[in-house]
mmCIF file of C-alpha atoms in Angstrom:
data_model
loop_
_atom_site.group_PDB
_atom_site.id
_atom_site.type_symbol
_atom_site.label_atom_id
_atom_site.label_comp_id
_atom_site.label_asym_id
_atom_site.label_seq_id
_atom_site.Cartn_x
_atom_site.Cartn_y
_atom_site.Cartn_z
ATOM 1 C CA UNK G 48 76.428 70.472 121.277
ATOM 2 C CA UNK G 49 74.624 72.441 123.775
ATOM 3 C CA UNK G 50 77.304 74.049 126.112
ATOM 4 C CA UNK G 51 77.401 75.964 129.510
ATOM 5 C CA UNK G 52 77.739 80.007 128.459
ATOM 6 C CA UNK G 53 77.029 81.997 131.660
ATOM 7 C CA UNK G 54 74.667 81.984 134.598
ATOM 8 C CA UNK G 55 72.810 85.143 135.809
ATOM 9 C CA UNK G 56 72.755 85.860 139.857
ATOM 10 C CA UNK G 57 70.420 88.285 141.473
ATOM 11 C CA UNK G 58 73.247 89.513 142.563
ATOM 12 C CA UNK G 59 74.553 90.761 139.241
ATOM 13 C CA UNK G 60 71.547 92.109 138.018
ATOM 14 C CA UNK G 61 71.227 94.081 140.496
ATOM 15 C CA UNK G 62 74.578 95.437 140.762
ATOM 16 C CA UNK G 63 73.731 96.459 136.994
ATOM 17 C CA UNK G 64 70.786 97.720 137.509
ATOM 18 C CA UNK G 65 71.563 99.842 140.467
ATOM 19 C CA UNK G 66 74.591 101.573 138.420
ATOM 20 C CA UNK G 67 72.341 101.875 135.347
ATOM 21 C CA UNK G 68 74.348 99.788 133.367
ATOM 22 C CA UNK G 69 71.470 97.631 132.273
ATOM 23 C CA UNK G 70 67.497 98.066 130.884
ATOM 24 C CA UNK G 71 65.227 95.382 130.146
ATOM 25 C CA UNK G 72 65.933 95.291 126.371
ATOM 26 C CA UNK G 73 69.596 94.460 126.732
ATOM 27 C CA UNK G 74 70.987 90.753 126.034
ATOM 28 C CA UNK G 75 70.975 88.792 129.208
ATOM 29 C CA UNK G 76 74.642 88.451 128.585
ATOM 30 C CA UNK G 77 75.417 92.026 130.099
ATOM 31 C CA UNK G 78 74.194 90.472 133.289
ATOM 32 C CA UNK G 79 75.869 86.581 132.703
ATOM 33 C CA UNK G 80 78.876 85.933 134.619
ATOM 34 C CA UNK G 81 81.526 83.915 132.534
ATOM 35 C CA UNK G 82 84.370 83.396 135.367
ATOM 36 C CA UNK G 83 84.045 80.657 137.482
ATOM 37 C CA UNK G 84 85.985 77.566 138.452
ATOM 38 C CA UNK G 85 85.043 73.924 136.836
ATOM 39 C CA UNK G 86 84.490 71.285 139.594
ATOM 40 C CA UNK G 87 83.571 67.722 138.860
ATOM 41 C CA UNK G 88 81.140 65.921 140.856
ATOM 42 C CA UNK G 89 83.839 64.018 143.356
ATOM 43 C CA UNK G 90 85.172 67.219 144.307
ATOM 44 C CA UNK G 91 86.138 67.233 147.704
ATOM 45 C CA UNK G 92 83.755 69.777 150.085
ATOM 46 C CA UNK G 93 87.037 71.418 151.666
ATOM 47 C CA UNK G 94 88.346 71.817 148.182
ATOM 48 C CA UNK G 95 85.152 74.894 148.010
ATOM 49 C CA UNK G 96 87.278 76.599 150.960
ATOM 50 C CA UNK G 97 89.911 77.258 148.537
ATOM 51 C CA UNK G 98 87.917 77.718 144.979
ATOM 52 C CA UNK G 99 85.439 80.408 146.929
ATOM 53 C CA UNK G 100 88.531 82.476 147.236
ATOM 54 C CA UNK G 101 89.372 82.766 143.714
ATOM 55 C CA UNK G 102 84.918 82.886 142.673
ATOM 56 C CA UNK G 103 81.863 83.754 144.034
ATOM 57 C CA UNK G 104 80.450 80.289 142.299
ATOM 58 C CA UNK G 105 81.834 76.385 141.072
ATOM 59 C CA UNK G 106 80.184 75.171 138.447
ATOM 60 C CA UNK G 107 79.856 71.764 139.130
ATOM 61 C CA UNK G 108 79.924 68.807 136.285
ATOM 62 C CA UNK G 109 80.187 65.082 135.692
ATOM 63 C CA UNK G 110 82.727 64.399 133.004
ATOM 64 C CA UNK G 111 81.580 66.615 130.357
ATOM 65 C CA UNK G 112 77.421 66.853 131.572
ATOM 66 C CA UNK G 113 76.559 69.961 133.267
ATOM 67 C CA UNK G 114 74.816 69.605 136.743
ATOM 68 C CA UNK G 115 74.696 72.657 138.321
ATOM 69 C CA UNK G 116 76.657 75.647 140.282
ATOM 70 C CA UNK G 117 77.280 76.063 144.275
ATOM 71 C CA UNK G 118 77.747 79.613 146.057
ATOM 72 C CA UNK G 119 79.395 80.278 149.291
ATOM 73 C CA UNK G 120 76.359 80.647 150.573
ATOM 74 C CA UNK G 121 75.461 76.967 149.703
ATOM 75 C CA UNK G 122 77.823 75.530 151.454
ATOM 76 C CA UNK G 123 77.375 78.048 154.331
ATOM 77 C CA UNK G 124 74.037 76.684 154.724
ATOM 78 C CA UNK G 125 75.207 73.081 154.452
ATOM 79 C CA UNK G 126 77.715 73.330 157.047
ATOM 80 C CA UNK G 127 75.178 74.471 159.266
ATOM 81 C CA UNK G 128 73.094 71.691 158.997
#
């Protein structure tokens, strides 16, 4: 069953890439960030308030289907809509 493993940020590869930790032959999983909170799809938006505190990103699901991921700077730009 096909299964959420990471997800890759410019941010992080360029962290790793700045430090020299990283080269275009290495596994994209020296880049991948595995920490982030699980949020289902009914979430509450001031819930994010809280979970950006503990993550840079919510992966975001509907029961066990994967949908996508929100940032802070998602909902930065939401709120200012």
């Amino acid at each position: 069953k096909n299964h959420l493993v990471g997800l890759i940020n410019e941010k992080n590869i360029l962290k790793a890439l700045s430090m020299g930790e990283v080269n275009n032959k290495d596994s994209v999983s020296v880049v991948m960030q595995s920490d982030w909170i699980t949020l289902q799809v009914g979430t509450p938006i001031e819930d994010l308030f809280k979970i950006f505190d503990q993550s840079e990103v919510g992966v975001v699901f509907d029961k066990d289907k994967f949908l996508g991921h929100i940032t802070k700077i998602d909902l930065i730009k939401y709120i200012g809509e």
